[in-house]
Coordinates of C-alpha atoms and ligand atoms in Angstrom, one line a residue:
K953 CA -64.7 -11.6 46.0
L954 CA -63.2 -14.3 43.7
A955 CA -60.0 -13.0 42.1
I956 CA -61.3 -14.0 38.4
F957 CA -63.7 -11.6 39.0
G958 CA -61.4 -8.6 40.2
G959 CA -61.0 -9.8 44.1
N960 CA -57.9 -10.3 45.8
P961 CA -56.2 -13.9 45.1
I962 CA -55.1 -16.0 47.9
R963 CA -51.5 -16.0 46.8
S964 CA -49.2 -14.4 44.1
Q965 CA -46.0 -15.8 45.4
D966 CA -44.8 -18.5 43.0
F967 CA -44.8 -22.1 44.2
P968 CA -41.5 -23.4 45.0
K969 CA -39.5 -24.9 41.8
R970 CA -38.8 -28.8 42.0
V971 CA -35.2 -29.5 42.8
T972 CA -34.2 -33.2 42.6
M973 CA -30.2 -33.5 42.2
G974 CA -28.2 -32.9 45.2
N975 CA -24.5 -33.4 45.7
E976 CA -24.8 -37.3 46.1
E977 CA -26.1 -37.3 42.6
K978 CA -23.0 -35.0 41.3
K979 CA -20.6 -37.3 43.1
A980 CA -21.8 -40.4 41.7
A981 CA -22.0 -39.1 38.3
L982 CA -18.3 -37.8 38.5
R983 CA -17.3 -41.0 39.9
V984 CA -18.5 -42.7 36.7
L985 CA -17.1 -40.0 34.4
D986 CA -13.6 -40.6 36.3
S987 CA -13.7 -44.3 35.7
D988 CA -14.2 -43.6 31.8
I989 CA -16.5 -46.7 31.8
L990 CA -20.1 -45.2 30.8
S991 CA -21.5 -48.9 30.1
G992 CA -20.7 -51.9 31.1
F993 CA -22.8 -54.2 28.9
L994 CA -21.9 -56.3 26.0
A995 CA -24.4 -58.3 23.6
A996 CA -22.5 -61.3 24.0
P997 CA -22.9 -63.9 26.8
G998 CA -20.6 -63.8 29.8
K999 CA -19.9 -61.5 32.6
H1000 CA -21.0 -58.6 30.6
F1001 CA -24.2 -59.7 29.5
N1002 CA -26.3 -58.2 32.5
G1003 CA -24.5 -54.9 32.7
G1004 CA -21.5 -52.8 34.7
T1005 CA -21.2 -52.4 38.4
E1006 CA -23.4 -49.7 38.9
V1007 CA -26.4 -51.2 36.8
V1008 CA -26.1 -54.3 39.1
K1009 CA -25.5 -52.2 42.3
F1010 CA -28.4 -50.3 41.5
E1011 CA -30.6 -53.2 40.9
E1012 CA -29.8 -54.8 43.9
L1013 CA -30.3 -52.0 46.2
W1014 CA -34.0 -51.7 45.0
K1015 CA -34.6 -55.2 44.7
N1016 CA -33.1 -56.1 48.5
F1017 CA -35.1 -53.1 50.0
Y1018 CA -38.5 -54.3 48.9
G1019 CA -37.8 -57.9 48.9
F1020 CA -38.4 -58.7 45.2
K1021 CA -36.5 -61.5 43.8
H1022 CA -35.4 -60.1 40.7
S1023 CA -34.7 -56.5 39.3
I1024 CA -34.0 -55.6 35.9
S1025 CA -33.1 -51.9 34.8
V1026 CA -33.8 -50.3 31.5
N1027 CA -33.8 -47.3 29.7
S1028 CA -37.5 -46.5 30.3
W1029 CA -40.3 -47.9 31.7
T1030 CA -42.0 -47.8 28.5
T1031 CA -39.1 -50.5 27.2
G1032 CA -39.8 -52.3 30.6
L1033 CA -43.0 -52.7 29.6
Q1034 CA -42.0 -54.3 26.4
L1035 CA -39.8 -56.4 28.6
A1036 CA -42.7 -57.6 30.9
V1037 CA -45.2 -58.4 27.8
G1038 CA -42.8 -60.2 26.1
A1039 CA -41.4 -62.3 29.4
I1040 CA -45.1 -63.8 30.0
G1041 CA -45.3 -64.7 26.3
I1042 CA -48.0 -62.7 24.8
E1043 CA -48.3 -63.6 21.1
P1044 CA -50.1 -62.1 18.1
G1045 CA -53.9 -62.5 18.6
D1046 CA -53.6 -62.7 22.6
E1047 CA -56.0 -60.1 24.3
V1048 CA -54.7 -58.4 27.1
I1049 CA -57.3 -56.3 29.3
C1050 CA -55.8 -52.7 29.8
P1051 CA -57.6 -49.8 31.8
P1052 CA -58.1 -46.8 29.4
Y1053 CA -57.2 -44.2 31.6
T1054 CA -53.3 -44.5 31.6
M1055 CA -50.3 -43.2 29.7
S1056 CA -50.9 -45.1 26.4
A1057 CA -47.4 -47.2 26.9
S1058 CA -49.1 -49.5 28.8
A1059 CA -51.4 -50.6 26.2
T1060 CA -48.9 -50.0 23.2
A1061 CA -46.5 -52.4 24.6
V1062 CA -49.0 -55.1 24.2
I1063 CA -49.6 -54.3 20.5
L1064 CA -45.6 -54.5 20.0
Y1065 CA -46.2 -58.3 20.8
G1066 CA -49.0 -58.6 18.5
G1067 CA -51.3 -58.6 21.5
I1068 CA -54.8 -56.9 21.4
P1069 CA -55.6 -54.3 24.2
V1070 CA -59.2 -55.0 25.3
F1071 CA -60.3 -52.2 27.8
A1072 CA -62.2 -52.6 30.9
D1073 CA -63.4 -49.3 32.8
I1074 CA -62.1 -48.1 36.0
D1075 CA -63.4 -48.0 39.4
P1076 CA -64.9 -44.2 40.1
C1077 CA -63.2 -43.9 43.5
R1078 CA -59.9 -45.3 43.1
F1079 CA -59.4 -44.7 39.4
T1080 CA -57.6 -47.9 38.8
I1081 CA -58.9 -50.7 36.6
D1082 CA -62.4 -52.5 37.8
P1083 CA -62.7 -56.2 38.9
I1084 CA -66.3 -56.3 37.6
S1085 CA -65.4 -54.6 34.6
I1086 CA -62.5 -57.2 33.9
E1087 CA -64.9 -60.1 34.4
K1088 CA -67.3 -58.7 31.7
V1089 CA -64.4 -58.5 29.0
I1090 CA -62.6 -62.1 29.7
T1091 CA -62.7 -64.3 26.6
P1092 CA -60.7 -67.4 25.8
R1093 CA -58.2 -65.4 24.1
T1094 CA -57.2 -63.3 27.4
K1095 CA -54.0 -63.8 28.4
A1096 CA -53.3 -61.2 30.9
I1097 CA -54.4 -58.0 32.7
M1098 CA -52.6 -55.1 32.7
V1099 CA -53.0 -53.2 36.0
V1100 CA -52.0 -49.4 36.4
H1101 CA -51.4 -48.2 40.1
L1102 CA -52.7 -44.5 38.7
F1103 CA -51.6 -41.7 40.4
G1104 CA -50.0 -43.5 43.1
Y1105 CA -52.7 -45.7 44.5
P1106 CA -52.9 -49.4 44.1
A1107 CA -55.6 -51.0 42.5
E1108 CA -57.8 -53.7 44.0
M1109 CA -55.2 -56.4 43.9
D1110 CA -56.9 -59.1 46.0
A1111 CA -60.1 -59.1 43.6
I1112 CA -57.9 -58.7 40.5
M1113 CA -55.8 -61.6 41.4
K1114 CA -58.6 -63.7 42.1
I1115 CA -59.8 -63.3 38.9
A1116 CA -56.4 -64.0 37.3
K1117 CA -56.1 -67.3 39.1
K1118 CA -59.7 -68.6 38.1
H1119 CA -59.1 -67.9 34.3
N1120 CA -55.5 -68.7 34.5
I1121 CA -54.1 -65.3 33.2
K1122 CA -51.1 -63.2 34.1
V1123 CA -51.1 -60.0 35.5
I1124 CA -48.5 -57.1 34.7
E1125 CA -48.4 -54.2 37.1
D1126 CA -47.6 -50.7 35.8
A1127 CA -46.5 -49.1 38.9
A1128 CA -44.7 -46.1 37.1
Q1129 CA -46.7 -43.7 39.5
A1130 CA -46.4 -45.9 42.5
P1131 CA -42.7 -46.7 43.7
G1132 CA -42.4 -47.9 47.4
V1133 CA -46.3 -47.9 47.5
F1134 CA -48.0 -50.9 49.6
Y1135 CA -51.4 -52.7 49.2
K1136 CA -52.6 -54.3 52.3
G1137 CA -48.9 -54.4 53.7
Q1138 CA -47.5 -55.8 50.2
P1139 CA -45.3 -53.7 48.0
V1140 CA -46.9 -53.3 44.6
G1141 CA -44.3 -54.8 41.6
T1142 CA -44.7 -58.4 42.4
I1143 CA -48.3 -58.9 43.7
G1144 CA -48.8 -60.0 40.1
D1145 CA -46.7 -61.8 37.7
I1146 CA -44.2 -59.0 36.9
G1147 CA -44.1 -55.1 37.2
G1148 CA -42.2 -52.3 37.2
F1149 CA -41.2 -48.6 38.0
S1150 CA -40.3 -45.5 35.9
L1151 CA -37.4 -43.0 36.6
N1152 CA -38.6 -40.5 34.0
F1153 CA -38.1 -36.8 35.0
H1154 CA -41.6 -36.4 36.2
K1155 CA -41.6 -39.4 38.3
H1156 CA -41.1 -39.6 42.3
I1157 CA -37.4 -40.6 41.9
H1158 CA -35.6 -40.3 38.5
T1159 CA -32.6 -39.8 36.3
G1160 CA -34.3 -38.2 33.3
E1161 CA -34.8 -41.3 31.8
G1162 CA -34.9 -44.9 33.1
G1163 CA -37.1 -48.1 34.5
L1164 CA -36.9 -50.9 36.4
V1165 CA -38.9 -54.3 35.9
V1166 CA -39.4 -56.5 38.9
T1167 CA -40.4 -60.3 39.2
N1168 CA -40.2 -63.2 41.6
D1169 CA -40.4 -65.5 38.7
D1170 CA -36.8 -66.9 37.6
N1171 CA -38.0 -67.5 34.0
Y1172 CA -39.5 -64.1 33.2
A1173 CA -36.3 -62.5 34.8
L1174 CA -34.3 -64.4 32.4
K1175 CA -36.5 -63.4 29.1
C1176 CA -36.2 -59.9 30.4
R1177 CA -32.7 -59.8 30.3
L1178 CA -32.5 -61.3 27.0
I1179 CA -35.1 -59.2 25.6
R1180 CA -33.0 -56.1 27.1
N1181 CA -29.7 -57.1 25.6
H1182 CA -30.2 -58.7 22.0
G1183 CA -30.9 -61.9 23.2
E1184 CA -31.0 -63.6 19.8
N1185 CA -27.0 -63.6 20.4
A1186 CA -27.3 -65.3 23.7
V1187 CA -29.9 -67.9 23.5
E1188 CA -27.5 -70.6 22.3
A1189 CA -24.8 -70.2 24.9
Y1190 CA -27.4 -69.9 27.7
K1191 CA -29.2 -73.3 26.4
I1192 CA -32.8 -71.8 26.3
E1193 CA -35.3 -74.0 25.4
D1194 CA -38.3 -72.1 24.6
I1195 CA -36.7 -69.1 22.6
S1196 CA -39.8 -67.4 21.7
N1197 CA -40.0 -63.6 22.6
T1198 CA -36.3 -63.7 23.2
I1199 CA -35.2 -61.5 20.3
G1200 CA -34.1 -58.5 21.8
S1201 CA -33.2 -54.8 21.3
N1202 CA -31.2 -52.5 23.3
Y1203 CA -33.1 -51.4 26.4
R1204 CA -29.7 -50.9 28.5
Y1205 CA -29.6 -48.7 31.4
C1206 CA -26.3 -46.9 31.4
E1207 CA -23.7 -46.7 34.3
L1208 CA -24.0 -42.9 34.7
L1209 CA -27.8 -42.8 35.1
A1210 CA -27.6 -46.0 37.3
A1211 CA -25.1 -44.4 39.6
I1212 CA -27.3 -41.4 39.7
A1213 CA -30.6 -43.9 40.2
S1214 CA -29.0 -45.4 43.4
E1215 CA -28.8 -42.0 45.1
Q1216 CA -32.1 -41.3 44.1
F1217 CA -33.4 -44.6 45.2
K1218 CA -32.1 -43.4 48.8
R1219 CA -34.5 -40.5 48.9
L1220 CA -37.7 -42.3 47.8
E1221 CA -38.8 -43.1 51.5
K1222 CA -38.4 -39.3 52.5
I1223 CA -39.9 -38.4 49.5
L1224 CA -43.1 -40.8 50.0
E1225 CA -43.1 -39.8 54.0
R1226 CA -43.6 -36.0 52.9
R1227 CA -46.0 -36.5 50.0
T1228 CA -48.0 -38.6 52.6
K1229 CA -48.0 -35.7 55.1
L1230 CA -49.1 -33.3 52.3
G1231 CA -51.8 -35.5 50.7
N1232 CA -53.3 -36.4 54.4
Y1233 CA -53.6 -32.7 55.0
L1234 CA -55.4 -32.1 51.9
N1235 CA -57.7 -35.0 52.4
H1236 CA -58.4 -33.7 56.0
R1237 CA -58.9 -30.2 54.7
L1238 CA -61.2 -31.1 51.7
K1239 CA -63.0 -34.1 52.8
N1240 CA -66.1 -32.5 54.1
I1241 CA -66.7 -30.1 51.3
T1242 CA -69.8 -31.7 49.8
G1243 CA -69.6 -31.9 45.8
L1244 CA -65.6 -32.8 46.3
T1245 CA -64.4 -36.1 46.5
V1246 CA -60.8 -36.9 47.6
P1247 CA -58.7 -40.1 48.1
V1248 CA -59.6 -42.3 50.9
I1249 CA -56.5 -44.6 52.0
E1250 CA -57.4 -48.3 53.0
E1251 CA -55.6 -49.8 56.2
N1252 CA -52.2 -51.1 55.4
S1253 CA -52.1 -49.4 51.9
T1254 CA -50.3 -46.2 50.9
H1255 CA -50.5 -43.5 48.2
A1256 CA -47.5 -42.2 46.4
Y1257 CA -49.5 -38.8 45.2
Y1258 CA -48.0 -38.8 42.1
M1259 CA -51.1 -36.7 41.3
Y1260 CA -53.6 -35.6 43.6
P1261 CA -57.1 -36.4 42.6
I1262 CA -60.3 -34.4 43.4
K1263 CA -63.5 -35.5 41.8
F1264 CA -66.1 -32.6 41.1
N1265 CA -69.6 -32.8 41.2
E1266 CA -71.1 -30.3 38.6
E1267 CA -74.5 -31.3 39.1
F1268 CA -74.1 -30.6 42.9
F1269 CA -72.5 -27.1 42.5
G1270 CA -74.8 -26.2 39.5
V1271 CA -71.1 -25.0 37.9
S1272 CA -68.7 -26.6 35.1
R1273 CA -65.5 -28.2 36.3
N1274 CA -63.8 -25.8 33.7
K1275 CA -65.4 -22.6 35.6
F1276 CA -64.5 -23.9 38.8
L1277 CA -60.8 -24.8 37.7
Q1278 CA -60.2 -21.1 36.0
A1279 CA -61.5 -19.6 39.3
V1280 CA -59.1 -21.7 41.5
L1281 CA -56.3 -21.0 38.8
A1282 CA -57.2 -17.3 39.5
E1283 CA -56.5 -17.4 43.3
L1284 CA -52.9 -18.7 42.7
P1285 CA -49.6 -17.8 41.0
K1286 CA -49.4 -18.6 37.3
P1287 CA -47.5 -21.8 36.9
R1288 CA -44.1 -21.8 35.6
S1289 CA -43.8 -25.3 34.7
W1290 CA -46.2 -28.5 35.1
D1291 CA -44.9 -29.3 38.6
T1292 CA -46.1 -26.0 39.7
T1293 CA -49.2 -26.1 38.0
P1294 CA -51.9 -25.9 40.7
L1295 CA -54.8 -28.0 39.0
A1296 CA -55.6 -29.3 36.0
E1297 CA -58.9 -31.0 34.5
G1298 CA -59.2 -34.5 32.9
Y1299 CA -55.8 -36.2 33.0
V1300 CA -55.6 -38.0 29.5
K1301 CA -58.2 -38.6 26.8
P1302 CA -59.6 -42.5 27.2
I1303 CA -57.0 -44.2 25.0
Y1304 CA -59.3 -46.1 22.9
L1305 CA -60.6 -42.6 21.5
T1306 CA -57.1 -42.1 20.0
P1307 CA -56.3 -42.4 16.3
L1308 CA -54.6 -45.8 16.9
Y1309 CA -57.6 -47.6 18.2
Q1310 CA -60.2 -45.6 16.5
K1311 CA -58.5 -46.4 12.8
R1312 CA -57.0 -49.9 14.3
I1313 CA -53.9 -49.2 12.4
A1314 CA -50.9 -50.1 14.2
I1315 CA -48.3 -52.5 12.5
G1316 CA -48.3 -51.7 8.9
K1317 CA -51.3 -50.6 7.2
N1318 CA -53.7 -53.7 7.0
G1319 CA -54.7 -53.7 10.5
F1320 CA -52.3 -55.8 12.3
P1321 CA -52.9 -57.3 15.1
F1322 CA -56.5 -55.9 15.2
N1323 CA -57.5 -58.0 12.4
F1324 CA -55.6 -61.2 13.6
N1325 CA -58.5 -62.9 15.1
K1326 CA -60.8 -63.8 12.2
G1327 CA -64.4 -62.8 12.6
I1328 CA -63.6 -60.6 15.5
K1329 CA -64.2 -56.8 15.5
Y1330 CA -62.8 -55.0 18.6
N1331 CA -65.1 -52.6 20.0
Y1332 CA -63.3 -49.2 20.7
Q1333 CA -66.2 -46.8 20.2
K1334 CA -67.4 -43.8 22.7
G1335 CA -69.1 -45.2 25.3
I1336 CA -67.4 -48.5 26.1
C1337 CA -66.0 -47.2 29.1
P1338 CA -68.6 -44.5 30.7
V1339 CA -66.9 -44.0 34.0
V1340 CA -63.8 -43.2 32.6
E1341 CA -65.4 -40.9 29.6
R1342 CA -67.1 -39.0 32.3
L1343 CA -64.1 -38.7 34.7
Y1344 CA -62.3 -37.5 31.6
E1345 CA -65.0 -35.0 30.4
K1346 CA -66.8 -33.8 33.6
E1347 CA -65.3 -34.5 36.9
L1348 CA -61.6 -35.4 37.5
L1349 CA -59.3 -32.5 38.6
I1350 CA -55.5 -33.3 39.1
S1351 CA -53.1 -31.7 40.9
P1352 CA -49.2 -32.1 40.7
L1353 CA -48.8 -29.9 43.8
V1354 CA -48.4 -32.6 46.7
K1355 CA -44.6 -32.5 46.1
E1356 CA -41.7 -32.9 48.7
D1357 CA -40.8 -29.5 47.7
M1358 CA -43.9 -28.1 49.0
S1359 CA -44.1 -26.5 52.6
D1360 CA -46.9 -26.7 55.0
N1361 CA -47.9 -23.2 54.2
D1362 CA -47.8 -23.5 50.4
I1363 CA -50.3 -26.4 50.7
K1364 CA -52.8 -24.4 52.9
D1365 CA -52.7 -22.0 50.2
F1366 CA -53.9 -24.6 47.7
A1367 CA -56.6 -25.8 49.9
D1368 CA -57.5 -22.4 50.7
A1369 CA -58.1 -21.4 47.3
L1370 CA -60.3 -24.4 46.5
E1371 CA -62.3 -23.3 49.7
K1372 CA -62.8 -20.0 48.6
V1373 CA -64.0 -20.9 45.3
V1374 CA -66.4 -23.1 47.1
I1375 CA -67.8 -20.8 49.5
N1376 CA -68.1 -18.2 46.7
I1377 CA -69.7 -20.7 44.1
K1378 CA -72.8 -18.4 43.6
E1379 CA -70.7 -15.7 41.8
L1380 CA -69.7 -18.4 39.1
K1381 CA -73.0 -20.0 38.9
N1382 CA -74.5 -16.3 38.1
D1383 CA -71.4 -15.6 35.4
K1384 CA -72.3 -15.7 31.7
S1385 CA -68.6 -14.8 30.5
L1386 CA -66.5 -17.8 31.4
F1387 CA -66.7 -20.9 28.8
D1388 CA -68.1 -24.1 30.5
D1389 CA -66.4 -27.2 28.6
D1390 CA -63.0 -26.5 27.0
I1391 CA -60.7 -29.0 28.3
F1392 CA -58.1 -26.9 30.0
D1393 CA -54.8 -27.5 28.6
P1394 CA -51.9 -26.9 31.2
V1395 CA -49.0 -27.1 29.0
A1396 CA -50.4 -24.2 26.5
A1397 CA -51.1 -22.1 29.7
I1398 CA -47.4 -22.5 30.9
E1399 CA -46.0 -21.6 27.5
T1400 CA -47.8 -18.2 27.4
N1401 CA -46.7 -17.5 31.4
V1402 CA -43.1 -18.5 30.9
D1403 CA -40.9 -15.3 31.1
Ligands
LIG2411 C1 -44.4 -42.7 33.2 C2 -45.5 -43.8 32.8 C3 -45.1 -44.9 32.0 C4 -43.9 -44.5 31.2 O1 -42.7 -44.3 31.7 P1 -41.3 -43.9 31.1 O2 -40.1 -44.5 31.7 O3 -41.7 -42.7 30.8 O4 -41.2 -44.9 29.6 C5 -45.9 -45.6 31.8 N1 -47.1 -45.8 32.6 C6 -47.4 -44.9 33.3 C7 -48.6 -45.2 34.3 C8 -46.7 -43.7 33.7 O5 -47.0 -43.0 34.4

C-alpha cells in the first residue's frame, strides 16, 4: 500500500545534509584574513587592475586544468553573463536567441545591453536549446545564441556551432550547471565564443556567491576585464581603440572568496565522479520503467547532474504528474532544505511568460529595448515554445538528490520509492481525493517542515 494512503513508507530517516566546506577552505580563509588584504583590486590601470594574488591564482588554476586560454573571475555568474554579452559586442536592437527554460539571468544579461531575447524551443530529450528551433527564429538582426547546458548536460554544440558559422553569429555558453562537463571530448565553456560558470551556494562547487568567465579570444577577455573593473578609467592608458561596451561596474571577486574557491575547485573532479556514479545507478534502475524517461549519455560526453531530470508520461500512467509526485514524496523523509527535497515538478516557468516579457517593460517605462526595432513586435505569447510549456506543465520532474553526500543506500531508497509508486499506480488512478494540477512548490513545503 502506498504511504500516501497510509501504507509504510520506504524510508523515514532524513537524507544527509549537504556539507561543502572542509579544513582546507577554513585554512585558506584564515590565510587571507591574516594577510589583512581582502581585495587586491584597484580601479586604475596597472598591476592591480586585474586583482590580487588569490584572484589570479584561482583564475590560473581553473584555466590551466581545462586548457582555457583566459579565465576572469567575477562576483557572480549573473554578472559574468553581462561581461560575456558586453564583450561580444551586443548593442541596442541586437537579437540574441535564448532558451526559455533556464535561470532568468541567461536572458536578462542581454537586455541590460539593449539586446532583445528571442526564444527558441528546447530539445524534448536533452532539455537544451534545439538547433532546428534556433534556425526558425534567426533574422538579419540575430547576433548571438545563448546556450544553457541545463541540469548539467551539454547542448548539441556541433549543430549549434554549424548554424552560428553559417549565419556569422556568436555563441555564449551558460555552463553554470555544468562545470567540468565534456561534450564529445571537449570541455564546455569555450566550445562557443565565450562562456562561464557559477559559484553560487547551490552549484557543484561554491563560495556563497561567485563566478568565472572563460574564453579563448584575447579581445573578449580584455573587454571582460574592463567591464569587471570600471573600464572607463583604463581605456586611455591601455590604448583601447574600440571603446564600445567598455564602461564598467564593480563585478570584482574578493581575495577571501578566491582563496576558498581554489580549494573548492580541487574538489570538483571527485564531486563529478560521485555524481556520475549515482546518476548512472538511477539511469540503470529507471530506464526500463515504461512511462518514465531518464537521461541518455552520449559517448565522450558527461552529465554533471546539477539536477536529475525525469520525464513523466501522464497519458501512459493515466495519473497526473502532481499526484505521482505527492505519492513519491510520501514514501520518503520530509525535506529540511531544497537539497534534501527528493523530487519537484516543472523546474521554472518558461521565462517569456514572466511579466518582464508579457508587459515588455525592462529599462524605463516605454518599452526599451523591445520597441527599439521599429515595426517589429516581439512575440512572447503562450504557445511559442510548446516543448518547454509541456515540460513545465505536465512532464518534467527533477531531483536534486544526485549529490556527493548521498550514499549508495540513500539513492537506492529514492529509486525504490519511484518504483513502488509505479508498481502501485492503480491506487493513484482510483483515487479522487488528491488534486491533479497544482504545481507543487518545494520551498513552501520546506517552510512548513523545518523545525
Ligand atoms: C545559477 C545560474 C545562473 C546564475 O549564476 P549566479 O552565480 O547565481 O549569478 C545563471 N544561469 C544558470 C543556468 C544558472 O543555473
